[in-house]
Amino acid sequence: MANVTTPLLASDRRETDPDSDPSNDSEDALQGQSRSTQTGRSWHMRLRESLLFAWALLATAGILVLAVWASHQQQTSFEKPAGKRNLIFMVSDGMGPASLSMTRSFRQYTEGLEYGDTLTLDKHFWGSSRTRSSSSLVTDSAAGATAFSCGKKSYNGAISMLPDSTPCGTVLEAAKKAGYHTGLVVTTDITDATPACFASHVDVRSQNDDIAVQEVGNGTLGRVVDLMFGGGRCHFLPNGAEGGCRQDDIDVVKMAKNEYGWNYIGDRPAFDEFWEGKKEVPLPMLGLFADTDIPFELDRRNMNEIYPSLSEMAKTALRALDKATEGSDNGFFLMIEGSRIDHAGHGNDPAAQVREVLEYDRTFKAVLDFLEESHTPGVLVATSDHETGGLSVSRQVHAEYPQYLWYPAVLANASSSSEHLAHRLHSHLAQSSDNSTDKLKKYINNELIIPGFGIHDASDEELAALASHPEQAQYLFAYMISVRAQIGWSTHGHSAVDVNIYSSGGPGAEAIRGNVENTDVGKYLRDYLNVDVDAITEELNKNIQSKRNLDMIGYEIAADTTDKVSALNEDHWVAHEELETARST
């Protein structure tokens, strides 16, 4: 009999005589213990079992290898889509993951929403992007946008130029060459780094005057853009003209209209004729609605009769490009940038930034709605070039153990940006004859801080700092609101944090799932449109007269751009602030 130590299926019989009952052989066979397996043929069975095991192991390994290869192929390549298609690429300049978290909570607070009510962007999260440039672990917008436009890494400051100072073809240029219509919509200067990287090539981003003429068509490839909406009018007007900031006497608006066939609008009433559908937008169309940047959304909404919003410009551009491609075999490529998220980060202004992100989210939804309603297949891809400000959605304001909270109500109370209040202070100083400290402190508190921020507890130290150092007013105003909201910042520049990717999904979009390089985003754009960016690079380099050919065709540029090192060392945000300060006084 079996006992507790007897193995399962072990025989309870003792050894038997070979001449015993044959029926025992049948029972032994069922237990794998027939005479044949116990004697001469056992080594054959063991060999067979070993071979079968080895075969199964190899087959399993092969299947695993094939599965990994198939997954890799799916993420790195895809069958090029056939037929007409549209591609909308959105850039949230300077927006990191913390900006989304702050804006989501702000919206839930101000609209009385449950914690599960998220942004449209949240619902279309796709992956994340690594952002370093070829020259630094912390990229700037120029190198970041070059990664998107060319699919190549380059140095900080490069506008679609490679480290060897040769131009790289862009997806927009290749799309235009392939028969697509193209567009750029931004809320900053249209010659700023991100839009510039899709339609121009210069060594350093500060060459705004040369960027402007290339964008309208004065370059090796001719006109490659069909629609441009944004700010930056001053770079299109000659030096000495009202609102002009060029270093030469070239009227780029006149050049655009007379030599390259552009239609031009320069104010909100002219835009509204197209926005409201009273007229169809004639292409090519150049719309410049501000001398420099369109104001922060927090301020713009109080000047709605002067400046269009990002979502209004984007919707108008989508409608115009869709109409223009109705009878075409090709669709369009449109780049839309939420430009001033970055500026709010540079200024460490959380009240301005949440409104910028909300407007970007509204624009993202508008693009999704367009794709849903369109008869032409299309894809939306959105990401950031980098994060700005080193934002932390909490702040330790005392030496004691930190509190686990922040206050969205402080941001909700603000009706003006720190930039707008600083401009008002500078204008007051320029116009007032009595700027004694006491009177200035009273003006700052009663006319700026209380009505602009809803802050009623400004300290004497804060007011004295503003009165004594008005040149630092923007940063001081932003500090006041950040501390009270318990929002932290680590820098007035960029950070190296990975940024989010969002998408509507579509053919091949798995290539940018997970954590990818920013250049992978650029490669996906060209792959989806099935355009030859390398051929554009070859054409640019074949026609360029030298590696440093920065002169305009038929014109003489006044700016000295020979000192590349000096230009690269100039911080673009400092230059931006100097220009804004000069124009506000």
Coordinates of C-alpha atoms in Angstrom, one line a residue:
M1 CA 0.0 0.0 0.0
A2 CA 1.0 3.6 -0.6
N3 CA 1.9 5.8 2.3
V4 CA 2.5 9.5 2.6
T5 CA 6.0 9.3 1.1
T6 CA 4.9 7.3 -1.9
P7 CA 5.2 9.3 -5.2
L8 CA 2.1 9.8 -7.3
L9 CA 1.5 6.9 -9.7
A10 CA 4.2 4.7 -7.9
S11 CA 3.4 1.0 -8.0
D12 CA 2.2 -0.5 -4.8
R13 CA 3.4 -3.9 -6.0
R14 CA 6.6 -5.6 -5.0
E15 CA 9.0 -6.9 -7.6
T16 CA 7.4 -9.8 -9.4
D17 CA 8.5 -12.8 -11.4
P18 CA 9.0 -12.4 -15.1
D19 CA 6.5 -15.1 -15.7
S20 CA 3.8 -13.5 -13.6
D21 CA 0.3 -12.4 -14.8
P22 CA 0.6 -10.6 -18.2
S23 CA -2.2 -8.3 -17.1
N24 CA 0.4 -6.6 -14.9
D25 CA 2.2 -5.6 -18.0
S26 CA -0.8 -3.6 -19.2
E27 CA -1.0 -1.8 -15.9
D28 CA 2.7 -1.1 -16.0
A29 CA 2.4 0.3 -19.5
L30 CA -0.2 2.8 -18.4
Q31 CA 2.3 4.0 -15.8
G32 CA 5.2 4.2 -18.3
Q33 CA 6.8 1.1 -16.7
S34 CA 6.5 -1.6 -19.3
R35 CA 9.4 -4.0 -19.8
S36 CA 10.3 -2.4 -23.1
T37 CA 10.8 1.0 -21.4
Q38 CA 12.7 -0.4 -18.6
T39 CA 15.2 -2.4 -20.7
G40 CA 16.7 -2.2 -24.2
R41 CA 14.7 0.6 -25.9
S42 CA 14.9 3.2 -23.0
W43 CA 17.9 5.2 -24.5
H44 CA 15.9 5.7 -27.8
M45 CA 13.1 7.3 -25.9
R46 CA 15.4 9.5 -23.9
L47 CA 17.1 10.7 -27.0
R48 CA 13.8 11.4 -28.7
E49 CA 12.5 13.4 -25.7
S50 CA 15.7 15.4 -25.6
L51 CA 15.5 16.2 -29.3
L52 CA 11.8 17.2 -28.9
F53 CA 12.7 19.4 -26.0
A54 CA 15.5 21.1 -27.9
W55 CA 13.2 21.7 -30.9
A56 CA 10.5 23.2 -28.7
L57 CA 13.1 25.5 -27.0
L58 CA 14.4 26.7 -30.4
A59 CA 10.9 27.2 -31.7
T60 CA 9.9 29.3 -28.7
A61 CA 13.0 31.4 -29.0
G62 CA 12.3 31.9 -32.7
I63 CA 8.7 33.0 -32.0
L64 CA 10.0 35.5 -29.3
V65 CA 12.6 36.9 -31.7
L66 CA 9.9 37.3 -34.4
A67 CA 7.6 39.0 -32.0
V68 CA 10.3 41.5 -30.9
W69 CA 11.2 42.2 -34.5
A70 CA 7.6 42.7 -35.5
S71 CA 7.1 45.1 -32.6
H72 CA 10.2 47.0 -33.6
Q73 CA 9.1 47.1 -37.2
Q74 CA 5.7 48.4 -36.2
Q75 CA 7.3 51.2 -34.2
T76 CA 10.0 52.2 -36.6
S77 CA 8.4 51.8 -40.0
F78 CA 5.0 51.6 -41.6
E79 CA 3.4 51.2 -45.0
K80 CA 3.2 54.7 -46.5
P81 CA -0.4 55.8 -46.7
A82 CA -1.8 56.2 -50.2
G83 CA -4.0 58.9 -51.4
K84 CA -4.9 62.4 -50.2
R85 CA -4.2 63.2 -46.6
N86 CA -3.7 66.1 -44.2
L87 CA -1.2 66.5 -41.4
I88 CA -1.5 69.0 -38.6
F89 CA 1.5 69.4 -36.3
M90 CA 1.1 71.3 -33.1
V91 CA 4.0 72.6 -30.9
S92 CA 3.4 73.7 -27.3
D93 CA 6.6 75.8 -26.9
G94 CA 7.9 75.4 -23.4
M95 CA 5.1 73.2 -22.0
G96 CA 6.3 70.4 -19.8
P97 CA 4.3 67.8 -17.9
A98 CA 4.0 70.0 -14.8
S99 CA 2.3 72.7 -16.9
L100 CA -0.5 70.2 -17.8
S101 CA -0.9 69.2 -14.2
M102 CA -1.2 72.8 -13.0
T103 CA -3.6 73.8 -15.8
R104 CA -5.8 70.7 -15.3
S105 CA -6.2 71.5 -11.5
F106 CA -6.7 75.1 -12.3
R107 CA -9.5 74.3 -14.7
Q108 CA -11.2 71.9 -12.3
Y109 CA -11.1 74.6 -9.6
T110 CA -12.4 77.5 -11.7
E111 CA -15.1 75.5 -13.4
G112 CA -16.2 73.4 -10.3
L113 CA -15.2 70.1 -12.0
E114 CA -14.6 66.7 -10.5
Y115 CA -10.9 65.4 -10.3
G116 CA -11.6 63.0 -13.1
D117 CA -12.6 65.8 -15.6
T118 CA -9.4 66.2 -17.6
L119 CA -8.1 68.3 -20.5
T120 CA -8.6 67.3 -24.1
L121 CA -4.8 66.8 -24.3
D122 CA -4.9 64.3 -21.5
K123 CA -7.3 62.1 -23.4
H124 CA -4.9 61.9 -26.3
F125 CA -1.6 61.3 -24.5
W126 CA 0.7 59.3 -26.8
G127 CA 4.2 59.2 -25.4
S128 CA 7.2 61.4 -24.5
S129 CA 10.1 63.0 -26.2
R130 CA 13.7 63.4 -25.3
T131 CA 14.8 66.9 -26.1
R132 CA 18.6 67.4 -26.0
S133 CA 20.4 69.2 -28.9
S134 CA 23.7 68.4 -30.5
S135 CA 25.4 71.1 -28.5
S136 CA 23.7 70.8 -25.0
L137 CA 21.7 68.6 -22.8
V138 CA 19.3 71.6 -22.5
T139 CA 17.9 72.5 -25.9
D140 CA 16.6 75.8 -27.2
S141 CA 13.6 76.3 -29.5
A142 CA 15.7 76.6 -32.6
A143 CA 17.5 73.2 -32.2
G144 CA 14.2 71.7 -31.0
A145 CA 12.3 72.9 -34.0
T146 CA 15.1 71.8 -36.3
A147 CA 14.6 68.3 -34.9
F148 CA 11.0 68.4 -35.9
S149 CA 11.4 70.1 -39.3
C150 CA 14.5 68.3 -40.5
G151 CA 14.5 65.2 -38.4
K152 CA 18.1 66.0 -37.4
K153 CA 19.9 67.1 -34.2
S154 CA 21.6 70.4 -34.4
Y155 CA 23.1 73.1 -32.1
N156 CA 21.2 75.6 -30.0
G157 CA 20.4 78.6 -32.2
A158 CA 20.3 76.7 -35.5
I159 CA 17.4 77.5 -37.8
S160 CA 17.3 74.4 -40.0
M161 CA 21.1 74.3 -40.2
L162 CA 23.3 71.4 -39.3
P163 CA 26.4 71.6 -37.1
D164 CA 28.6 71.9 -40.2
S165 CA 26.7 75.1 -41.2
T166 CA 24.9 73.4 -44.1
P167 CA 21.1 73.7 -44.5
C168 CA 18.8 70.7 -44.0
G169 CA 15.6 70.4 -45.9
T170 CA 12.4 70.7 -43.9
V171 CA 9.2 68.7 -44.0
L172 CA 7.2 71.8 -45.0
E173 CA 9.5 72.5 -47.9
A174 CA 9.3 68.9 -49.1
A175 CA 5.5 68.9 -48.7
K176 CA 5.2 72.0 -50.9
K177 CA 7.5 70.4 -53.5
A178 CA 5.3 67.4 -53.5
G179 CA 2.1 69.4 -54.1
Y180 CA 0.8 69.9 -50.6
H181 CA -0.5 73.3 -49.4
T182 CA 1.3 74.6 -46.3
G183 CA 0.7 76.9 -43.4
L184 CA 2.2 78.4 -40.2
V185 CA 0.1 79.7 -37.3
V186 CA 1.7 81.1 -34.2
T187 CA 1.1 83.6 -31.4
T188 CA 4.6 84.9 -31.3
D189 CA 6.7 86.7 -34.0
I190 CA 6.3 84.7 -37.2
T191 CA 10.1 85.0 -37.6
D192 CA 10.7 83.4 -34.2
A193 CA 12.6 80.1 -33.9
T194 CA 9.8 77.5 -34.3
P195 CA 8.0 78.9 -37.4
A196 CA 11.4 80.0 -38.9
C197 CA 12.7 76.4 -38.8
F198 CA 10.0 75.2 -41.2
A199 CA 10.5 77.8 -43.9
S200 CA 14.0 79.4 -43.7
H201 CA 17.7 78.6 -43.1
V202 CA 20.0 80.8 -41.1
D203 CA 23.0 80.1 -38.8
V204 CA 21.5 81.8 -35.8
R205 CA 17.9 82.5 -34.7
S206 CA 18.6 86.2 -34.1
Q207 CA 18.7 86.8 -37.9
N208 CA 15.0 87.7 -37.9
D209 CA 15.3 90.1 -40.8
D210 CA 16.7 87.5 -43.1
I211 CA 14.2 84.9 -41.9
A212 CA 11.3 87.3 -42.8
V213 CA 12.4 87.6 -46.4
Q214 CA 13.0 83.9 -46.8
E215 CA 9.5 83.1 -45.3
V216 CA 7.8 85.2 -48.0
G217 CA 9.8 83.5 -50.8
N218 CA 13.2 85.2 -51.2
G219 CA 15.4 82.2 -50.9
T220 CA 16.8 79.2 -52.8
L221 CA 13.5 77.3 -53.0
G222 CA 11.2 80.3 -53.6
R223 CA 7.9 80.6 -51.8
V224 CA 7.1 77.4 -49.8
V225 CA 4.4 78.7 -47.5
D226 CA 0.8 79.4 -48.5
L227 CA -0.5 80.9 -45.3
M228 CA 1.1 82.6 -42.3
F229 CA -0.8 84.0 -39.3
G230 CA 0.9 85.5 -36.2
G231 CA 2.8 88.5 -34.9
G232 CA 6.2 90.0 -35.8
R233 CA 5.0 92.7 -38.2
C234 CA 8.0 94.9 -37.2
H235 CA 10.5 92.6 -39.1
F236 CA 8.5 93.1 -42.3
L237 CA 8.6 96.9 -42.2
P238 CA 11.6 99.0 -43.1
N239 CA 13.7 100.8 -40.6
G240 CA 12.2 104.2 -39.9
A241 CA 8.7 103.2 -40.8
E242 CA 6.1 103.3 -38.1
G243 CA 6.2 100.0 -36.3
G244 CA 9.3 98.8 -38.2
C245 CA 12.3 97.3 -36.4
R246 CA 14.4 96.0 -39.3
Q247 CA 18.0 97.0 -39.6
D248 CA 17.6 97.9 -43.2
D249 CA 15.2 99.8 -45.4
I250 CA 13.5 96.8 -47.1
D251 CA 9.7 96.7 -47.0
V252 CA 9.1 93.0 -46.8
V253 CA 5.3 93.4 -46.9
K254 CA 5.7 95.2 -50.2
M255 CA 8.1 92.6 -51.5
A256 CA 5.8 89.8 -50.5
K257 CA 2.8 91.3 -52.4
N258 CA 4.6 92.6 -55.5
E259 CA 7.2 89.8 -56.1
Y260 CA 5.6 86.7 -54.6
G261 CA 1.9 87.2 -54.9
W262 CA 1.0 87.4 -51.2
N263 CA -2.3 88.8 -50.0
Y264 CA -1.8 90.8 -46.7
I265 CA -3.9 91.7 -43.7
G266 CA -2.6 93.5 -40.6
D267 CA -5.4 93.9 -38.2
R268 CA -8.4 92.3 -36.5
P269 CA -11.2 93.8 -38.6
A270 CA -9.5 92.4 -41.8
F271 CA -9.1 89.0 -40.2
D272 CA -12.7 89.0 -39.0
E273 CA -13.9 89.0 -42.6
F274 CA -12.4 85.6 -43.0
W275 CA -12.9 84.4 -39.5
E276 CA -16.6 85.1 -39.6
G277 CA -16.9 83.6 -43.1
K278 CA -17.8 86.7 -45.0
K279 CA -15.0 86.0 -47.4
E280 CA -12.9 83.0 -48.5
V281 CA -9.3 83.3 -47.7
P282 CA -7.2 84.0 -50.9
L283 CA -3.9 82.2 -50.9
P284 CA -1.1 82.9 -50.3
M285 CA -2.2 84.9 -47.3
L286 CA 0.1 86.8 -44.8
G287 CA -1.6 87.9 -41.7
L288 CA 0.5 89.9 -39.1
F289 CA -1.6 91.1 -36.2
A290 CA 1.0 92.5 -33.8
D291 CA 4.3 94.4 -34.0
T292 CA 6.0 91.7 -32.0
D293 CA 4.1 89.0 -30.1
I294 CA 0.3 88.7 -29.8
P295 CA -0.4 89.4 -26.1
F296 CA -0.8 86.6 -23.5
E297 CA -4.3 85.1 -23.7
L298 CA -4.8 86.5 -20.1
D299 CA -4.4 90.0 -21.6
R300 CA -5.6 89.4 -25.2
R301 CA -9.1 88.5 -24.0
N302 CA -9.4 92.1 -22.7
M303 CA -8.2 93.3 -26.2
N304 CA -10.2 90.9 -28.3
E305 CA -11.2 93.7 -30.7
I306 CA -7.5 94.1 -31.6
Y307 CA -6.0 90.6 -31.6
P308 CA -7.3 87.2 -32.7
S309 CA -6.7 84.1 -30.5
L310 CA -4.7 81.0 -31.4
S311 CA -7.9 78.9 -31.8
E312 CA -9.5 81.6 -34.1
M313 CA -6.4 81.7 -36.3
A314 CA -6.1 77.9 -36.4
K315 CA -9.7 77.4 -37.3
T316 CA -9.5 80.0 -40.1
A317 CA -6.3 78.4 -41.4
L318 CA -7.8 74.9 -41.4
R319 CA -10.9 76.2 -43.3
A320 CA -8.7 78.1 -45.8
L321 CA -6.3 75.2 -46.5
D322 CA -9.2 72.7 -46.7
K323 CA -11.0 74.8 -49.3
A324 CA -7.8 75.4 -51.3
T325 CA -7.2 71.6 -51.6
E326 CA -10.8 70.6 -52.4
G327 CA -10.0 69.7 -56.0
S328 CA -6.4 68.6 -55.4
D329 CA -4.9 65.1 -55.2
N330 CA -2.9 66.4 -52.2
G331 CA -3.9 67.7 -48.9
F332 CA -2.1 70.1 -46.6
F333 CA 0.5 70.4 -43.9
L334 CA -0.1 73.0 -41.1
M335 CA 2.1 73.8 -38.2
I336 CA 0.3 75.5 -35.2
E337 CA 2.3 76.7 -32.3
G338 CA 1.1 77.7 -28.8
S339 CA 4.1 80.0 -28.7
R340 CA 3.6 82.0 -25.5
I341 CA 3.4 79.1 -23.1
D342 CA 7.2 79.4 -23.3
H343 CA 7.2 83.1 -22.6
A344 CA 5.1 82.6 -19.5
G345 CA 7.7 80.0 -18.3
H346 CA 10.6 82.4 -19.0
G347 CA 8.8 85.0 -17.0
N348 CA 7.8 82.5 -14.2
D349 CA 4.2 83.7 -14.5
P350 CA 1.8 80.8 -13.6
A351 CA -1.3 82.9 -14.1
A352 CA -0.4 83.7 -17.7
Q353 CA 0.8 80.1 -18.4
V354 CA -2.4 78.4 -17.4
R355 CA -4.4 80.6 -19.7
E356 CA -2.0 79.9 -22.5
V357 CA -2.2 76.1 -22.0
L358 CA -6.1 76.3 -21.9
E359 CA -6.1 78.1 -25.2
Y360 CA -3.7 75.6 -26.7
D361 CA -6.0 72.8 -25.4
R362 CA -9.0 74.5 -27.1
T363 CA -7.1 74.7 -30.3
F364 CA -6.1 71.0 -30.0
K365 CA -9.8 70.2 -29.7
A366 CA -10.7 72.4 -32.7
V367 CA -8.2 70.4 -34.8
L368 CA -9.7 67.1 -33.6
D369 CA -13.1 68.3 -34.5
F370 CA -11.9 69.4 -38.0
L371 CA -10.4 65.9 -38.6
E372 CA -13.6 64.2 -37.4
E373 CA -15.7 66.2 -39.8
S374 CA -13.3 66.2 -42.8
H375 CA -13.7 63.9 -45.7
T376 CA -10.0 63.7 -46.1
P377 CA -8.0 61.4 -43.8
G378 CA -5.6 63.2 -41.5
V379 CA -3.5 63.0 -38.4
L380 CA -2.8 65.4 -35.6
V381 CA 0.6 65.2 -33.8
A382 CA 1.4 67.5 -30.9
T383 CA 4.5 67.9 -28.7
S384 CA 6.8 70.5 -27.1
D385 CA 10.3 71.5 -28.1
H386 CA 11.3 71.7 -24.4
E387 CA 10.1 72.7 -21.0
T388 CA 10.6 76.2 -19.7
G389 CA 11.0 77.5 -16.2
G390 CA 11.6 74.2 -14.3
L391 CA 8.0 74.5 -13.0
S392 CA 7.1 72.8 -9.8
V393 CA 3.4 72.6 -8.8
S394 CA 4.1 73.3 -5.2
R395 CA 6.6 75.4 -3.3
Q396 CA 8.2 75.4 0.1
V397 CA 7.8 79.0 1.3
H398 CA 8.9 78.5 4.9
A399 CA 11.7 76.8 6.7
E400 CA 9.3 74.5 8.4
Y401 CA 8.3 71.1 6.9
P402 CA 6.6 71.8 3.5
Q403 CA 2.9 71.9 3.1
Y404 CA 1.4 69.6 0.5
L405 CA -0.7 72.1 -1.4
W406 CA -0.9 74.9 -3.8
Y407 CA -3.6 77.6 -4.4
P408 CA -5.2 77.8 -7.8
A409 CA -7.5 80.6 -6.5
V410 CA -4.5 83.0 -6.5
L411 CA -4.1 82.4 -10.3
A412 CA -7.9 82.7 -10.8
N413 CA -7.9 86.2 -9.2
A414 CA -5.4 87.5 -11.8
S415 CA -6.8 89.5 -14.7
S416 CA -3.5 90.7 -16.1
S417 CA -0.1 89.1 -16.8
S418 CA 3.1 90.2 -15.0
E419 CA 4.3 91.4 -18.4
H420 CA 1.3 93.6 -19.0
L421 CA 1.6 95.2 -15.5
A422 CA 5.3 95.8 -16.1
H423 CA 4.6 97.5 -19.4
R424 CA 2.1 99.7 -17.6
L425 CA 4.6 100.6 -15.0
H426 CA 7.2 101.5 -17.5
S427 CA 4.7 103.7 -19.4
H428 CA 3.7 105.4 -16.2
L429 CA 7.4 106.2 -15.4
A430 CA 8.0 107.6 -18.9
Q431 CA 4.9 109.9 -18.6
S432 CA 5.0 111.0 -15.0
S433 CA 6.9 113.9 -13.8
D434 CA 6.8 112.9 -10.1
N435 CA 8.2 109.5 -9.5
S436 CA 8.9 109.8 -5.8
T437 CA 9.2 106.5 -4.0
D438 CA 6.0 106.9 -1.9
K439 CA 3.8 108.0 -4.8
L440 CA 5.2 105.3 -7.0
K441 CA 4.5 102.6 -4.3
K442 CA 1.0 103.9 -4.0
Y443 CA 0.5 103.8 -7.8
I444 CA 1.9 100.3 -8.0
N445 CA -0.3 98.9 -5.3
N446 CA -3.6 100.7 -6.1
E447 CA -3.4 100.8 -9.9
L448 CA -1.5 97.6 -10.8
I449 CA -1.4 94.9 -8.0
I450 CA -4.8 95.1 -6.5
P451 CA -6.8 95.4 -9.8
G452 CA -4.4 93.3 -11.9
F453 CA -3.7 90.4 -9.5
G454 CA -6.4 90.7 -6.9
I455 CA -3.7 90.8 -4.3
H456 CA -4.5 93.0 -1.3
D457 CA -1.6 92.1 1.1
A458 CA 1.4 93.4 -0.8
S459 CA 4.2 94.0 1.7
D460 CA 6.1 97.2 2.0
E461 CA 9.3 95.3 1.0
E462 CA 7.6 94.1 -2.3
L463 CA 6.4 97.6 -3.2
A464 CA 9.8 99.1 -2.4
A465 CA 11.5 96.6 -4.6
L466 CA 9.2 97.4 -7.5
A467 CA 9.6 101.1 -7.0
S468 CA 13.4 100.9 -6.7
H469 CA 14.0 98.4 -9.6
P470 CA 11.3 98.9 -12.2
E471 CA 13.5 97.3 -14.8
Q472 CA 12.9 94.0 -12.9
A473 CA 9.2 94.6 -12.6
Q474 CA 8.0 91.6 -14.7
Y475 CA 10.0 89.2 -12.6
L476 CA 9.0 90.9 -9.3
F477 CA 5.3 90.8 -10.2
A478 CA 5.5 87.2 -11.2
Y479 CA 7.3 86.3 -8.0
M480 CA 4.5 87.9 -5.9
I481 CA 1.8 85.7 -7.5
S482 CA 4.0 82.5 -7.6
V483 CA 4.8 82.7 -3.9
R484 CA 1.1 83.2 -2.9
A485 CA 0.0 80.4 -5.1
Q486 CA 2.9 78.2 -3.8
I487 CA 4.1 77.5 -7.3
G488 CA 7.9 77.0 -7.7
W489 CA 10.3 77.6 -10.5
S490 CA 14.0 76.6 -10.8
T491 CA 15.1 78.8 -13.7
H492 CA 14.1 81.6 -16.1
G493 CA 15.5 79.5 -18.9
H494 CA 14.8 76.0 -20.2
S495 CA 15.1 72.6 -18.6
A496 CA 16.1 69.2 -19.9
V497 CA 12.9 67.4 -18.8
D498 CA 11.2 65.0 -21.3
V499 CA 8.1 66.5 -22.8
N500 CA 4.8 64.8 -23.7
I501 CA 3.6 63.7 -27.1
Y502 CA -0.1 63.8 -28.0
S503 CA -1.9 62.5 -31.1
S504 CA -5.2 61.7 -32.8
G505 CA -3.6 58.4 -33.8
G506 CA -3.4 57.2 -37.4
P507 CA -1.2 55.3 -39.9
G508 CA 2.2 54.7 -38.4
A509 CA 1.7 56.7 -35.3
E510 CA 3.0 53.8 -33.2
A511 CA 6.4 55.0 -34.4
I512 CA 6.2 57.8 -31.8
R513 CA 4.6 55.7 -29.0
G514 CA 6.5 55.5 -25.8
N515 CA 9.7 57.5 -25.1
V516 CA 11.4 58.6 -28.4
E517 CA 13.9 61.2 -29.6
N518 CA 12.5 64.5 -30.8
T519 CA 14.0 63.6 -34.2
D520 CA 11.7 60.6 -34.3
V521 CA 8.8 63.0 -34.4
G522 CA 10.3 64.8 -37.3
K523 CA 10.9 61.5 -39.2
Y524 CA 7.3 60.5 -38.6
L525 CA 6.0 63.8 -40.1
R526 CA 7.9 63.2 -43.3
D527 CA 7.0 59.5 -43.4
Y528 CA 3.3 60.1 -43.0
L529 CA 3.3 62.7 -45.8
N530 CA 5.6 60.4 -47.8
V531 CA 7.8 63.3 -48.9
D532 CA 11.5 63.4 -49.8
V533 CA 13.2 65.7 -47.3
D534 CA 16.7 64.5 -48.3
A535 CA 16.1 65.7 -51.9
I536 CA 15.3 69.2 -50.6
T537 CA 18.6 69.1 -48.6
E538 CA 20.5 68.2 -51.7
E539 CA 18.8 71.0 -53.7
L540 CA 19.6 73.5 -50.9
N541 CA 23.2 72.5 -50.7
K542 CA 23.7 72.4 -54.5
N543 CA 22.3 75.9 -55.0
I544 CA 23.9 77.5 -52.0
Q545 CA 26.8 79.7 -53.0
S546 CA 28.8 79.1 -49.8
K547 CA 28.2 77.7 -46.3
R548 CA 27.6 81.2 -45.1
N549 CA 25.4 82.6 -47.9
L550 CA 23.0 84.7 -45.8
D551 CA 22.4 87.5 -48.3
M552 CA 18.9 88.0 -49.8
I553 CA 18.4 87.4 -53.5
G554 CA 18.5 90.8 -55.2
Y555 CA 18.9 92.7 -52.0
E556 CA 21.7 93.9 -49.7
I557 CA 21.3 92.9 -46.1
A558 CA 22.4 95.5 -43.5
A559 CA 22.8 93.3 -40.5
D560 CA 26.3 92.0 -39.7
T561 CA 26.0 88.2 -39.2
T562 CA 29.6 87.3 -39.4
D563 CA 30.1 86.8 -35.7
K564 CA 28.3 83.5 -35.1
V565 CA 29.8 82.9 -31.7
S566 CA 28.6 86.3 -30.5
A567 CA 25.1 85.6 -31.8
L568 CA 25.0 82.2 -30.2
N569 CA 26.0 83.5 -26.8
E570 CA 23.2 86.1 -26.8
D571 CA 20.2 84.8 -24.8
H572 CA 17.1 85.0 -26.9
W573 CA 14.8 85.8 -24.0
V574 CA 17.0 88.7 -22.8
A575 CA 16.9 90.1 -26.4
H576 CA 13.2 89.6 -26.5
E577 CA 12.7 91.5 -23.2
E578 CA 14.9 94.3 -24.3
L579 CA 12.9 94.8 -27.4
E580 CA 9.6 94.6 -25.5
T581 CA 10.8 97.2 -22.9
A582 CA 12.0 99.5 -25.7
R583 CA 8.6 99.4 -27.4
S584 CA 6.6 99.9 -24.2
T585 CA 8.4 103.1 -23.2

